[in-house]
Short mmCIF file of C-alpha atoms and ligand atoms in Angstrom, two decimals:
data_model
loop_
_atom_site.label_atom_id
_atom_site.label_comp_id
_atom_site.label_asym_id
_atom_site.label_seq_id
_atom_site.Cartn_x
_atom_site.Cartn_y
_atom_site.Cartn_z
CA UNK A 1354 -88.63 -134.18 -13.40
CA UNK A 1355 -90.89 -131.16 -13.73
CA UNK A 1356 -91.23 -128.90 -10.71
CA UNK A 1357 -94.67 -127.64 -11.80
CA UNK A 1358 -97.39 -128.20 -9.22
CA UNK A 1359 -100.08 -130.63 -10.38
CA UNK A 1360 -103.54 -129.95 -8.92
CA UNK A 1361 -105.60 -133.15 -8.56
CA UNK A 1362 -108.65 -133.43 -6.35
CA UNK A 1363 -107.28 -131.08 -3.74
CA UNK A 1364 -103.74 -132.48 -3.92
CA UNK A 1365 -100.86 -130.17 -4.81
CA UNK A 1366 -97.88 -132.23 -5.77
CA UNK A 1367 -94.58 -131.27 -7.30
CA UNK A 1368 -93.77 -134.24 -9.50
CA UNK A 1369 -95.18 -137.38 -11.06
CA UNK A 1370 -93.45 -139.44 -8.38
CA UNK A 1371 -95.00 -137.28 -5.64
CA UNK A 1372 -98.35 -137.66 -7.35
CA UNK A 1373 -98.13 -141.44 -7.02
CA UNK A 1374 -97.31 -141.06 -3.33
CA UNK A 1375 -100.08 -138.51 -2.72
CA UNK A 1376 -102.73 -140.63 -4.40
CA UNK A 1377 -101.53 -143.65 -2.49
CA UNK A 1378 -102.26 -141.86 0.78
CA UNK A 1379 -105.81 -141.28 -0.35
CA UNK A 1380 -106.75 -144.91 -0.76
CA UNK A 1381 -105.49 -148.21 -1.78
CA UNK A 1382 -103.76 -149.96 -5.10
CA UNK A 1383 -98.65 -157.17 -16.34
CA UNK A 1384 -97.82 -161.04 -18.03
CA UNK A 1385 -95.65 -162.75 -20.63
CA UNK A 1386 -98.05 -163.88 -23.28
CA UNK A 1387 -100.96 -162.37 -21.36
CA UNK A 1388 -102.74 -160.12 -23.83
CA UNK A 1389 -104.04 -157.93 -21.06
CA UNK A 1390 -100.56 -156.47 -20.60
CA UNK A 1391 -100.35 -155.33 -24.21
CA UNK A 1392 -99.72 -151.69 -24.91
CA UNK A 1393 -100.41 -149.34 -27.82
CA UNK A 1394 -97.71 -151.00 -29.94
CA UNK A 1395 -99.53 -154.35 -29.78
CA UNK A 1396 -103.00 -153.37 -31.00
CA UNK A 1397 -104.80 -151.01 -33.32
CA UNK A 1398 -105.39 -147.46 -32.01
CA UNK A 1399 -109.16 -147.96 -31.80
CA UNK A 1400 -108.81 -150.99 -29.53
CA UNK A 1401 -106.11 -149.34 -27.43
CA UNK A 1402 -108.37 -146.31 -26.96
CA UNK A 1403 -111.03 -148.65 -25.55
CA UNK A 1404 -108.77 -150.54 -23.14
CA UNK A 1405 -106.15 -148.02 -22.04
CA UNK A 1406 -108.23 -146.73 -19.12
CA UNK A 1407 -109.94 -150.02 -18.26
CA UNK A 1408 -108.28 -151.71 -15.27
CA UNK A 1409 -109.58 -155.19 -16.16
CA UNK A 1410 -108.94 -155.16 -19.92
CA UNK A 1411 -105.38 -153.82 -19.60
CA UNK A 1412 -103.01 -155.04 -16.89
CA UNK A 1413 -101.00 -151.88 -17.36
CA UNK A 1414 -104.09 -149.74 -16.80
CA UNK A 1415 -104.87 -151.43 -13.49
CA UNK A 1416 -101.96 -149.60 -11.90
CA UNK A 1417 -103.68 -146.28 -12.64
CA UNK A 1418 -107.43 -146.66 -13.01
CA UNK A 1419 -110.26 -147.71 -10.74
CA UNK A 1420 -113.59 -149.39 -11.32
CA UNK A 1421 -116.74 -149.34 -9.28
CA UNK A 1422 -119.68 -151.71 -9.27
CA UNK A 1423 -123.26 -150.91 -8.39
CA UNK A 1424 -125.59 -153.70 -7.30
CA UNK A 1425 -128.75 -152.69 -9.15
CA UNK A 1426 -129.74 -155.93 -10.90
CA UNK A 1427 -130.59 -158.65 -8.36
CA UNK A 1428 -132.70 -160.95 -10.58
CA UNK A 1429 -131.14 -163.93 -12.33
CA UNK A 1430 -132.37 -166.39 -14.94
CA UNK A 1431 -130.12 -169.33 -14.14
CA UNK A 1432 -128.73 -171.16 -11.14
CA UNK A 1433 -125.01 -171.80 -10.86
CA UNK A 1434 -123.90 -174.42 -8.36
CA UNK A 1435 -121.31 -171.99 -6.98
CA UNK A 1436 -123.83 -169.24 -6.26
CA UNK A 1437 -126.08 -168.50 -3.34
CA UNK A 1438 -128.01 -165.37 -4.21
CA UNK A 1439 -128.15 -164.28 -0.63
CA UNK A 1440 -124.52 -163.41 -1.28
CA UNK A 1441 -122.72 -161.50 -4.03
CA UNK A 1442 -122.61 -162.92 -7.55
CA UNK A 1443 -119.81 -165.47 -7.63
CA UNK A 1444 -119.06 -164.62 -11.27
CA UNK A 1445 -117.62 -161.25 -10.45
CA UNK A 1446 -117.43 -160.98 -6.70
CA UNK A 1447 -116.11 -162.54 -3.58
CA UNK A 1448 -119.01 -164.23 -1.87
CA UNK A 1449 -119.59 -163.62 1.79
CA UNK A 1450 -121.17 -160.25 2.38
CA UNK A 1451 -124.55 -159.08 1.17
CA UNK A 1452 -124.28 -156.03 -1.07
CA UNK A 1453 -126.25 -152.85 -0.61
CA UNK A 1454 -128.95 -153.12 -3.28
CA UNK A 1455 -129.56 -149.85 -5.08
CA UNK A 1456 -132.20 -148.34 -7.31
CA UNK A 1457 -130.86 -146.87 -10.57
CA UNK A 1458 -131.28 -143.36 -9.10
CA UNK A 1459 -129.38 -144.27 -5.93
CA UNK A 1460 -126.69 -145.95 -8.00
CA UNK A 1461 -126.26 -142.90 -10.26
CA UNK A 1462 -125.91 -140.67 -7.20
CA UNK A 1463 -123.31 -143.01 -5.73
CA UNK A 1464 -121.31 -143.01 -8.98
CA UNK A 1465 -121.33 -139.20 -9.00
CA UNK A 1466 -120.07 -139.14 -5.40
CA UNK A 1467 -117.28 -141.62 -6.10
CA UNK A 1468 -116.27 -139.81 -9.29
CA UNK A 1469 -116.05 -136.57 -7.30
CA UNK A 1470 -113.53 -137.97 -4.85
CA UNK A 1471 -111.68 -140.73 -6.75
CA UNK A 1472 -110.01 -139.19 -9.82
CA UNK A 1473 -108.80 -142.64 -10.88
CA UNK A 1474 -112.39 -143.79 -11.52
CA UNK A 1475 -112.76 -144.72 -15.18
CA UNK A 1476 -115.26 -147.61 -15.32
CA UNK A 1477 -118.71 -148.34 -13.96
CA UNK A 1478 -119.54 -152.05 -13.95
CA UNK A 1479 -122.75 -153.92 -13.22
CA UNK A 1480 -121.69 -157.37 -12.11
CA UNK A 1481 -124.23 -158.98 -9.82
CA UNK A 1482 -125.72 -160.05 -7.61
CA UNK A 1483 -128.05 -161.27 -10.33
CA UNK A 1484 -127.63 -160.92 -14.08
CA UNK A 1485 -127.17 -157.49 -15.67
CA UNK A 1486 -128.65 -158.60 -19.01
CA UNK A 1487 -131.65 -160.44 -17.53
CA UNK A 1488 -132.45 -157.56 -15.14
CA UNK A 1489 -132.02 -155.28 -18.13
CA UNK A 1490 -134.51 -152.57 -17.24
CA UNK A 1491 -132.54 -151.62 -14.11
CA UNK A 1492 -129.18 -152.03 -15.84
CA UNK A 1493 -130.21 -149.80 -18.73
CA UNK A 1494 -131.75 -147.15 -16.48
CA UNK A 1495 -128.57 -146.97 -14.40
CA UNK A 1496 -126.27 -146.71 -17.39
CA UNK A 1497 -128.45 -144.04 -19.01
CA UNK A 1498 -128.42 -141.88 -15.90
CA UNK A 1499 -124.65 -142.19 -15.47
CA UNK A 1500 -123.89 -141.61 -19.17
CA UNK A 1501 -125.87 -138.36 -19.03
CA UNK A 1502 -123.93 -136.96 -16.06
CA UNK A 1503 -120.53 -138.59 -16.52
CA UNK A 1504 -119.89 -139.21 -20.22
CA UNK A 1505 -116.18 -139.86 -19.59
CA UNK A 1506 -116.89 -142.97 -17.45
CA UNK A 1507 -116.84 -146.26 -19.38
CA UNK A 1508 -119.77 -148.63 -18.99
CA UNK A 1509 -119.12 -152.33 -18.46
CA UNK A 1510 -121.43 -155.23 -17.77
CA UNK A 1511 -121.13 -158.85 -16.80
CA UNK A 1512 -123.64 -161.56 -17.67
CA UNK A 1513 -124.16 -165.30 -17.83
CA UNK A 1514 -125.06 -164.72 -21.50
CA UNK A 1515 -128.53 -166.28 -21.60
CA UNK A 1516 -130.38 -162.99 -22.13
CA UNK A 1517 -127.56 -161.12 -23.85
CA UNK A 1518 -128.51 -161.71 -27.52
CA UNK A 1519 -131.77 -159.79 -26.89
CA UNK A 1520 -129.88 -156.63 -25.91
CA UNK A 1521 -126.94 -156.40 -28.30
CA UNK A 1522 -128.45 -153.54 -30.34
CA UNK A 1523 -129.07 -151.49 -27.19
CA UNK A 1524 -125.61 -152.30 -25.82
CA UNK A 1525 -124.04 -150.96 -29.01
CA UNK A 1526 -126.34 -147.92 -29.10
CA UNK A 1527 -125.44 -147.09 -25.49
CA UNK A 1528 -121.69 -147.19 -26.26
CA UNK A 1529 -121.06 -150.07 -23.88
CA UNK A 1530 -117.63 -151.16 -25.10
CA UNK A 1531 -116.96 -153.93 -22.60
CA UNK A 1532 -119.03 -157.02 -21.86
CA UNK A 1533 -118.06 -160.04 -19.79
CA UNK A 1534 -119.73 -163.41 -20.40
CA UNK A 1535 -119.17 -166.22 -17.93
CA UNK A 1536 -118.70 -169.47 -19.86
CA UNK A 1537 -117.69 -172.42 -17.72
CA UNK A 1538 -118.26 -175.18 -20.28
CA UNK A 1539 -119.04 -175.63 -23.96
CA UNK A 1540 -119.79 -179.33 -23.51
CA UNK A 1541 -123.34 -179.71 -22.14
CA UNK A 1542 -122.33 -183.01 -20.52
CA UNK A 1543 -120.09 -180.92 -18.25
CA UNK A 1544 -122.35 -177.86 -18.14
CA UNK A 1545 -125.25 -179.85 -16.67
CA UNK A 1546 -123.17 -180.43 -13.52
CA UNK A 1547 -122.58 -176.71 -13.10
CA UNK A 1548 -126.08 -175.38 -13.86
CA UNK A 1549 -129.01 -177.25 -12.26
CA UNK A 1550 -131.53 -175.11 -14.16
CA UNK A 1551 -132.09 -172.15 -16.42
CA UNK A 1552 -135.21 -170.09 -17.07
CA UNK A 1553 -135.66 -169.48 -20.78
CA UNK A 1554 -138.64 -168.70 -23.04
CA UNK A 1555 -140.98 -168.70 -20.06
CA UNK A 1556 -139.98 -172.15 -18.90
CA UNK A 1557 -137.58 -173.65 -16.38
CA UNK A 1558 -135.28 -176.20 -18.02
CA UNK A 1559 -132.62 -178.53 -16.65
CA UNK A 1560 -130.02 -181.14 -17.55
CA UNK A 1561 -128.46 -181.40 -21.02
CA UNK A 1562 -131.23 -179.28 -22.54
CA UNK A 1563 -130.51 -176.35 -20.19
CA UNK A 1564 -126.74 -176.59 -20.61
CA UNK A 1565 -127.08 -176.72 -24.41
CA UNK A 1566 -129.35 -173.67 -24.62
CA UNK A 1567 -127.10 -171.73 -22.28
CA UNK A 1568 -123.95 -172.66 -24.22
CA UNK A 1569 -125.54 -171.72 -27.56
CA UNK A 1570 -126.79 -168.36 -26.27
CA UNK A 1571 -123.40 -167.57 -24.71
CA UNK A 1572 -121.48 -168.27 -27.91
CA UNK A 1573 -124.10 -166.42 -29.96
CA UNK A 1574 -123.71 -163.38 -27.67
CA UNK A 1575 -119.96 -163.47 -28.06
CA UNK A 1576 -120.17 -163.61 -31.86
CA UNK A 1577 -122.80 -160.86 -32.07
CA UNK A 1578 -120.92 -158.49 -29.77
CA UNK A 1579 -117.58 -159.14 -31.45
CA UNK A 1580 -119.09 -158.43 -34.87
CA UNK A 1581 -120.36 -155.09 -33.57
CA UNK A 1582 -116.98 -154.04 -32.16
CA UNK A 1583 -117.73 -154.63 -28.47
CA UNK A 1584 -114.78 -156.08 -26.55
CA UNK A 1585 -115.80 -159.31 -24.85
CA UNK A 1586 -114.00 -160.85 -21.92
CA UNK A 1587 -114.93 -164.43 -21.09
CA UNK A 1588 -114.80 -165.48 -17.46
CA UNK A 1589 -114.52 -169.17 -16.60
CA UNK A 1590 -114.70 -170.55 -13.08
CA UNK A 1591 -112.17 -173.36 -12.67
CA UNK A 1592 -113.86 -176.27 -10.88
CA UNK A 1593 -111.35 -179.06 -10.18
CA UNK A 1594 -112.46 -182.45 -11.44
CA UNK A 1595 -115.26 -180.91 -13.50
CA UNK A 1596 -113.95 -178.48 -16.09
CA UNK A 1597 -110.20 -178.18 -15.50
CA UNK A 1598 -109.12 -180.10 -18.62
CA UNK A 1599 -112.13 -178.80 -20.54
CA UNK A 1600 -111.22 -175.12 -20.13
CA UNK A 1601 -108.59 -175.50 -22.85
CA UNK A 1602 -111.46 -176.29 -25.25
CA UNK A 1603 -113.40 -173.31 -23.91
CA UNK A 1604 -110.35 -171.12 -24.49
CA UNK A 1605 -110.07 -172.26 -28.12
CA UNK A 1606 -113.80 -171.85 -28.75
CA UNK A 1607 -113.97 -168.31 -27.40
CA UNK A 1608 -110.81 -167.29 -29.22
CA UNK A 1609 -112.33 -168.52 -32.49
CA UNK A 1610 -115.37 -166.30 -31.85
CA UNK A 1611 -113.38 -163.16 -31.12
CA UNK A 1612 -113.02 -163.01 -27.32
CA UNK A 1613 -110.62 -160.22 -26.36
CA UNK A 1614 -109.58 -161.87 -23.08
CA UNK A 1615 -110.15 -165.10 -21.19
CA UNK A 1616 -110.17 -164.85 -17.41
CA UNK A 1617 -109.86 -168.24 -15.70
CA UNK A 1618 -110.84 -167.72 -12.08
CA UNK A 1619 -110.58 -170.14 -9.17
CA UNK A 1620 -113.81 -171.50 -7.71
CA UNK A 1621 -114.37 -170.02 -4.25
CA UNK A 1622 -116.12 -172.72 -2.29
CA UNK A 1623 -116.97 -172.66 1.38
CA UNK A 1624 -119.84 -174.43 3.19
CA UNK A 1625 -120.52 -171.14 5.01
CA UNK A 1626 -121.61 -169.54 1.71
CA UNK A 1627 -124.44 -172.04 1.42
CA UNK A 1628 -123.78 -172.87 -2.23
CA UNK A 1629 -124.39 -176.33 -3.70
CA UNK A 1630 -120.68 -176.81 -4.32
CA UNK A 1631 -119.80 -175.48 -0.86
CA UNK A 1632 -122.25 -177.81 0.84
CA UNK A 1633 -121.29 -180.88 -1.18
CA UNK A 1634 -117.56 -180.53 -0.61
CA UNK A 1635 -116.51 -179.42 -4.10
CA UNK A 1636 -113.17 -177.80 -3.49
CA UNK A 1637 -111.59 -174.86 -5.29
CA UNK A 1638 -108.27 -175.22 -7.15
CA UNK A 1639 -104.87 -174.65 -5.62
CA UNK A 1640 -102.72 -171.86 -7.03
CA UNK A 1641 -100.62 -174.45 -8.84
CA UNK A 1642 -103.72 -176.05 -10.43
CA UNK A 1643 -104.93 -172.66 -11.63
CA UNK A 1644 -101.54 -171.83 -13.12
CA UNK A 1645 -101.38 -175.23 -14.83
CA UNK A 1646 -104.67 -174.63 -16.62
CA UNK A 1647 -103.70 -171.06 -17.51
CA UNK A 1648 -100.35 -172.23 -18.86
CA UNK A 1649 -102.06 -174.99 -20.87
CA UNK A 1650 -104.10 -172.26 -22.61
CA UNK A 1651 -100.95 -170.49 -23.86
CA UNK A 1652 -101.31 -169.63 -27.53
CA UNK A 1653 -105.09 -169.45 -27.34
CA UNK A 1654 -107.25 -166.52 -26.29
CA UNK A 1655 -105.20 -163.96 -24.34
CA UNK A 1656 -105.39 -164.59 -20.62
CA UNK A 1657 -106.18 -162.13 -17.88
CA UNK A 1658 -104.09 -162.79 -14.79
CA UNK A 1659 -104.74 -159.73 -12.65
CA UNK A 1660 -108.40 -160.35 -11.76
CA UNK A 1661 -109.20 -159.82 -8.06
CA UNK A 1662 -112.66 -161.46 -8.08
CA UNK A 1663 -114.27 -158.24 -6.93
CA UNK A 1664 -117.37 -157.82 -4.86
CA UNK A 1665 -120.54 -156.67 -6.60
CA UNK A 1666 -120.22 -153.30 -4.86
CA UNK A 1667 -116.44 -152.88 -5.08
CA UNK A 1668 -115.01 -149.38 -5.41
CA UNK A 1669 -111.40 -148.44 -6.16
CA UNK A 1670 -108.30 -149.78 -7.81
CA UNK A 1671 -108.31 -153.56 -8.30
CA UNK A 1672 -107.01 -155.08 -5.10
CA UNK A 1673 -108.54 -152.46 -2.87
CA UNK A 1674 -112.12 -152.06 -1.82
CA UNK A 1675 -113.36 -148.67 -0.71
CA UNK A 1676 -117.01 -149.70 -0.98
CA UNK A 1677 -117.58 -149.11 2.71
CA UNK A 1678 -116.51 -145.45 2.28
CA UNK A 1679 -119.38 -144.88 -0.14
CA UNK A 1680 -122.44 -146.53 1.34
CA UNK A 1681 -125.65 -144.54 0.80
CA UNK A 1682 -125.65 -143.11 4.32
CA UNK A 1683 -122.16 -141.68 3.77
CA UNK A 1684 -122.84 -139.87 0.49
CA UNK A 1685 -122.63 -136.08 0.82
CA UNK A 1686 -125.69 -133.86 0.28
CA UNK A 1687 -123.83 -131.74 -2.27
CA UNK A 1688 -121.75 -133.51 -4.89
CA UNK A 1689 -119.26 -131.40 -6.79
CA UNK A 1690 -118.19 -131.76 -10.41
CA UNK A 1691 -114.75 -133.34 -10.69
CA UNK A 1692 -114.59 -133.65 -14.48
CA UNK A 1693 -111.55 -131.38 -14.60
CA UNK A 1694 -109.77 -133.35 -11.89
CA UNK A 1695 -110.34 -136.62 -13.79
CA UNK A 1696 -109.12 -135.01 -16.97
CA UNK A 1697 -106.00 -133.65 -15.23
CA UNK A 1698 -105.41 -137.09 -13.73
CA UNK A 1699 -105.58 -138.70 -17.18
CA UNK A 1700 -103.08 -136.16 -18.52
CA UNK A 1701 -100.79 -137.06 -15.64
CA UNK A 1702 -101.20 -140.78 -16.40
CA UNK A 1703 -100.31 -140.20 -20.06
CA UNK A 1704 -97.07 -138.52 -19.00
CA UNK A 1705 -96.39 -141.13 -16.37
CA UNK A 1706 -96.94 -143.93 -18.88
CA UNK A 1707 -94.35 -142.48 -21.22
CA UNK A 1708 -91.90 -142.09 -18.35
CA UNK A 1709 -92.55 -145.60 -17.03
CA UNK A 1710 -92.26 -147.17 -20.48
CA UNK A 1711 -88.83 -145.59 -20.91
CA UNK A 1712 -87.82 -146.67 -17.39
CA UNK A 1713 -89.04 -150.21 -18.05
CA UNK A 1714 -87.09 -150.45 -21.30
CA UNK A 1715 -83.98 -149.35 -19.43
CA UNK A 1716 -84.65 -151.80 -16.60
CA UNK A 1717 -85.24 -154.71 -18.99
CA UNK A 1718 -82.01 -153.95 -20.83
CA UNK A 1719 -80.25 -154.03 -17.47
CA UNK A 1720 -81.60 -157.51 -16.61
CA UNK A 1721 -80.89 -158.97 -20.07
CA UNK A 1722 -77.85 -160.78 -18.69
CA UNK A 1723 -79.75 -162.27 -15.75
CA UNK A 1724 -78.99 -165.97 -15.66
CA UNK A 1725 -81.75 -167.31 -13.43
CA UNK A 1726 -85.37 -166.14 -13.14
CA UNK A 1727 -86.09 -164.39 -9.84
CA UNK A 1728 -89.43 -163.66 -8.18
CA UNK A 1729 -90.26 -160.41 -6.40
CA UNK A 1730 -93.16 -159.63 -4.08
CA UNK A 1731 -94.13 -155.97 -4.47
CA UNK A 1732 -96.08 -153.80 -2.02
CA UNK A 1733 -97.84 -151.16 -4.12
CA UNK A 1734 -100.88 -148.92 -3.98
CA UNK A 1735 -100.83 -148.30 -7.70
CA UNK A 1736 -99.08 -146.00 -10.16
CA UNK A 1737 -96.60 -148.80 -10.89
CA UNK A 1738 -94.41 -147.77 -7.99
CA UNK A 1739 -93.07 -149.17 -4.72
CA UNK A 1740 -95.27 -147.10 -2.47
CA UNK A 1741 -96.83 -149.22 0.27
CA UNK A 1742 -95.66 -150.04 3.78
CA UNK A 1743 -95.17 -153.79 4.31
CA UNK A 1744 -97.44 -153.77 7.36
CA UNK A 1745 -100.37 -152.36 5.37
CA UNK A 1746 -100.19 -154.71 2.39
CA UNK A 1747 -103.19 -156.99 1.94
CA UNK A 1748 -101.83 -158.39 -1.29
CA UNK A 1749 -98.41 -158.75 -2.89
CA UNK A 1750 -97.98 -158.28 -6.62
CA UNK A 1751 -95.63 -160.94 -7.91
CA UNK A 1752 -93.13 -160.09 -10.63
CA UNK A 1753 -90.72 -162.37 -12.41
CA UNK A 1754 -87.46 -161.10 -13.89
CA UNK A 1755 -85.17 -162.97 -16.21
CA UNK A 1756 -83.24 -162.44 -19.42
CA UNK A 1757 -86.54 -162.03 -21.31
CA UNK A 1758 -87.65 -159.08 -19.20
CA UNK A 1759 -89.68 -158.16 -16.12
CA UNK A 1760 -93.25 -159.41 -15.95
CA UNK A 1761 -96.26 -159.26 -13.64
CA UNK A 1762 -97.24 -162.90 -13.03
CA UNK A 1763 -100.02 -162.60 -10.46
CA UNK A 1764 -100.89 -161.50 -6.99
CA UNK A 1765 -101.10 -163.24 -3.63
CA UNK A 1766 -103.39 -162.21 -0.84
CA UNK A 1767 -102.72 -162.13 2.89
CA UNK A 1768 -104.15 -160.08 5.74
CA UNK A 1769 -102.11 -156.99 6.60
CA UNK A 1770 -99.42 -157.72 9.18
CA UNK A 1771 -99.67 -154.47 11.11
CA UNK A 1772 -102.63 -153.98 13.44
CA UNK A 1773 -102.15 -150.36 14.50
CA UNK A 1774 -98.88 -150.39 16.40
CA UNK A 1775 -98.18 -154.10 16.66
CA UNK A 1776 -97.68 -156.99 14.29
CA UNK A 1777 -99.78 -160.15 14.25
CA UNK A 1778 -97.84 -163.41 14.52
CA UNK A 1779 -100.49 -165.56 12.84
CA UNK A 1780 -100.69 -163.11 9.95
CA UNK A 1781 -96.93 -163.20 9.55
CA UNK A 1782 -97.07 -167.00 9.39
CA UNK A 1783 -99.61 -166.72 6.57
CA UNK A 1784 -97.46 -164.15 4.72
CA UNK A 1785 -94.46 -166.47 4.99
CA UNK A 1786 -96.61 -169.29 3.61
CA UNK A 1787 -97.89 -167.35 0.57
CA UNK A 1788 -94.42 -165.95 -0.21
CA UNK A 1789 -92.61 -169.22 0.41
CA UNK A 1790 -90.98 -169.31 -3.04
CA UNK A 1791 -90.23 -165.57 -3.33
CA UNK A 1792 -86.70 -164.44 -2.36
CA UNK A 1793 -87.19 -160.65 -2.51
CA UNK A 1794 -89.83 -158.31 -1.13
CA UNK A 1795 -90.00 -154.65 -2.15
CA UNK A 1796 -91.88 -152.17 0.01
CA UNK A 1797 -91.74 -148.48 0.95
CA UNK A 1798 -90.98 -149.24 4.61
CA UNK A 1799 -90.68 -152.20 6.96
CA UNK A 1800 -89.88 -152.52 10.66
CA UNK A 1801 -86.90 -154.39 12.05
CA UNK A 1802 -89.04 -157.17 13.58
CA UNK A 1803 -90.85 -158.27 10.41
CA UNK A 1804 -87.69 -157.77 8.36
CA UNK A 1805 -85.93 -160.26 10.63
CA UNK A 1806 -88.77 -162.80 10.44
CA UNK A 1807 -88.78 -162.59 6.65
CA UNK A 1808 -85.00 -162.95 6.52
CA UNK A 1809 -85.15 -166.06 8.70
CA UNK A 1810 -87.55 -167.53 6.13
CA UNK A 1811 -85.19 -166.67 3.27
CA UNK A 1812 -86.99 -163.53 2.07
CA UNK A 1813 -84.94 -160.35 1.81
CA UNK A 1814 -87.06 -157.25 2.48
CA UNK A 1815 -85.86 -154.13 0.65
CA UNK A 1816 -87.24 -150.69 1.50
CA UNK A 1817 -84.50 -148.50 0.07
CA UNK A 1818 -86.22 -148.06 -3.29
CA UNK A 1819 -89.47 -146.43 -2.17
CA UNK A 1820 -91.36 -144.50 -4.90
CA UNK A 1821 -89.27 -146.03 -7.69
CA UNK A 1822 -91.02 -147.73 -10.58
CA UNK A 1823 -91.41 -151.44 -9.88
CA UNK A 1824 -89.32 -152.44 -12.90
CA UNK A 1825 -86.57 -149.95 -12.04
CA UNK A 1826 -86.40 -151.26 -8.48
CA UNK A 1827 -86.28 -154.90 -9.61
CA UNK A 1828 -83.46 -154.16 -12.03
CA UNK A 1829 -81.57 -152.31 -9.27
CA UNK A 1830 -81.88 -155.28 -6.92
CA UNK A 1831 -80.70 -157.77 -9.53
CA UNK A 1832 -77.84 -155.50 -10.49
CA UNK A 1833 -76.79 -155.13 -6.87
CA UNK A 1834 -76.83 -158.90 -6.43
CA UNK A 1835 -74.77 -159.46 -9.53
CA UNK A 1836 -72.22 -156.84 -8.52
CA UNK A 1837 -72.53 -157.74 -4.82
CA UNK A 1838 -73.31 -154.19 -3.80
CA UNK A 1839 -74.28 -154.25 -0.13
CA UNK A 1840 -76.73 -152.04 1.74
CA UNK A 1841 -79.79 -152.03 -0.53
CA UNK A 1842 -82.04 -152.03 2.49
CA UNK A 1843 -80.38 -149.02 3.99
CA UNK A 1844 -79.63 -146.90 0.99
CA UNK A 1845 -80.68 -146.55 -2.62
CA UNK A 1846 -78.98 -148.96 -5.00
FE1 CLF B 1024 -116.31 -154.83 -13.17
FE2 CLF B 1024 -115.89 -157.00 -14.54
FE3 CLF B 1024 -116.24 -154.72 -15.78
FE4 CLF B 1024 -114.03 -155.16 -14.45
S1 CLF B 1024 -114.50 -156.46 -12.62
S2 CLF B 1024 -117.73 -155.76 -14.56
S3 CLF B 1024 -114.70 -156.27 -16.26
S4 CLF B 1024 -115.27 -153.33 -14.33
FE5 CLF B 1024 -112.25 -157.10 -13.22
FE6 CLF B 1024 -113.21 -157.56 -10.85
FE7 CLF B 1024 -111.96 -159.48 -12.16
FE8 CLF B 1024 -114.31 -158.69 -12.94
S5 CLF B 1024 -111.06 -157.59 -11.45
S6 CLF B 1024 -113.87 -159.63 -11.02
S7 CLF B 1024 -112.51 -159.02 -14.23
FE1 SF4 B 1025 -125.45 -166.44 -9.32
FE2 SF4 B 1025 -124.43 -164.88 -11.20
FE3 SF4 B 1025 -124.78 -167.57 -11.65
FE4 SF4 B 1025 -126.91 -165.92 -11.52
S1 SF4 B 1025 -125.24 -165.90 -13.07
S2 SF4 B 1025 -126.68 -167.89 -10.48
S3 SF4 B 1025 -126.28 -164.45 -9.94
S4 SF4 B 1025 -123.36 -166.60 -10.18
#
């Protein structure tokens, strides 16, 4: 490990491992056949160059890079039954809290401020509330302003697809490499139950006609963008009883038209959100139902499994939200230039990636003899390391290890156990519920009380491997179990 000091955004750290720890203090935050976990060996260099810093298009990148959304495009040309526009866009955000709406100028200033203090920032997305392609004037103005000041930040947009074909030339000309289209159905018989109306060619349309036009424009957008070299991710909202079986057909159809990734997301439905589905009792899927549909799509378009259903004003690594740190009233008067810090951070990531890839290969070789698959819940703030205190975790990354290797298989959310000096019993009950089938938990630190509660529920908490790579730590635990080495919790394996 090099002893050279690495200067990043005011941090002076002595090693790559220290860097991970230092960045973790500043803020917050992989899959079998999941294409999003692919690395440079699995795709052509041009495609890898586009996805390697994008936290949504590469599972591996989401350990290192952050995205931010700006809510500049509030107008929409369709109605989805899972959306209430008083809230964030349900396509790309967690409904519930109204976003701060911004003008393009305000948004560009906010992006500059975030880029100056979050060296991990690599992507600016416009993802609701409203439709980025329909509210194109504001979307374009925002992207143009940001591209002028921050040419190293990738531009990314999300749309329902209805207006997209009209803007493909501009999207290509503006170097927007990543576009998400939400396609919930390709059969208009099903689509008509998801979209009560669309507004197209100056007229409001409904029923089969609306669902057919929308489907045709979505697939046309996908084909046009793919032909022009833009990477397209398709989002589908899984609505039990409506499109669960049908999403396999959607997966095949979007794969045939060149989709880079397919992200099947669970419907979030709550009467309090005031959506049609929420008010009529349409439920969202269970975790098992979501996994069943995702597994049924194996062999089709590559699946994304690390989506966090971000808010329309989210800021930070996936799984964290620092949006409240960057509201307009908190932006500084003077915003410095942090281009060098971002560049230094990317150099550090390149080195770290090489180191982690070697460590992962070693770890996977070590688990090659593992007889039974084992699940691990990991507390991490990013950098691919065990670097988060159990009490502060608001999500657990779930890894599976077996003779085939060590894989990220998803994440599970729960409110953080620690409330500034004391633990919350109800929160612990929820953590035990979400981790019911997971025998091992890896974290940087855990108190005796919660360790005991977890142990009583059959979950062994291990905090002796802090700052190790996740894969290295998992291999160490499995090795210690196979060789019955005691004391993992108290000392390094
Ligand atoms: Fe934002 Fe979407 Fe771009 Fe990512 S989010 S516009 S592609 S930068 Fe990512 Fe958030 Fe999931 Fe979206 S985790 S909701 S997939
Ligand atoms: Fe809401 Fe987005 Fe659907 Fe428009 S496209 S209705 S903003 S979820």
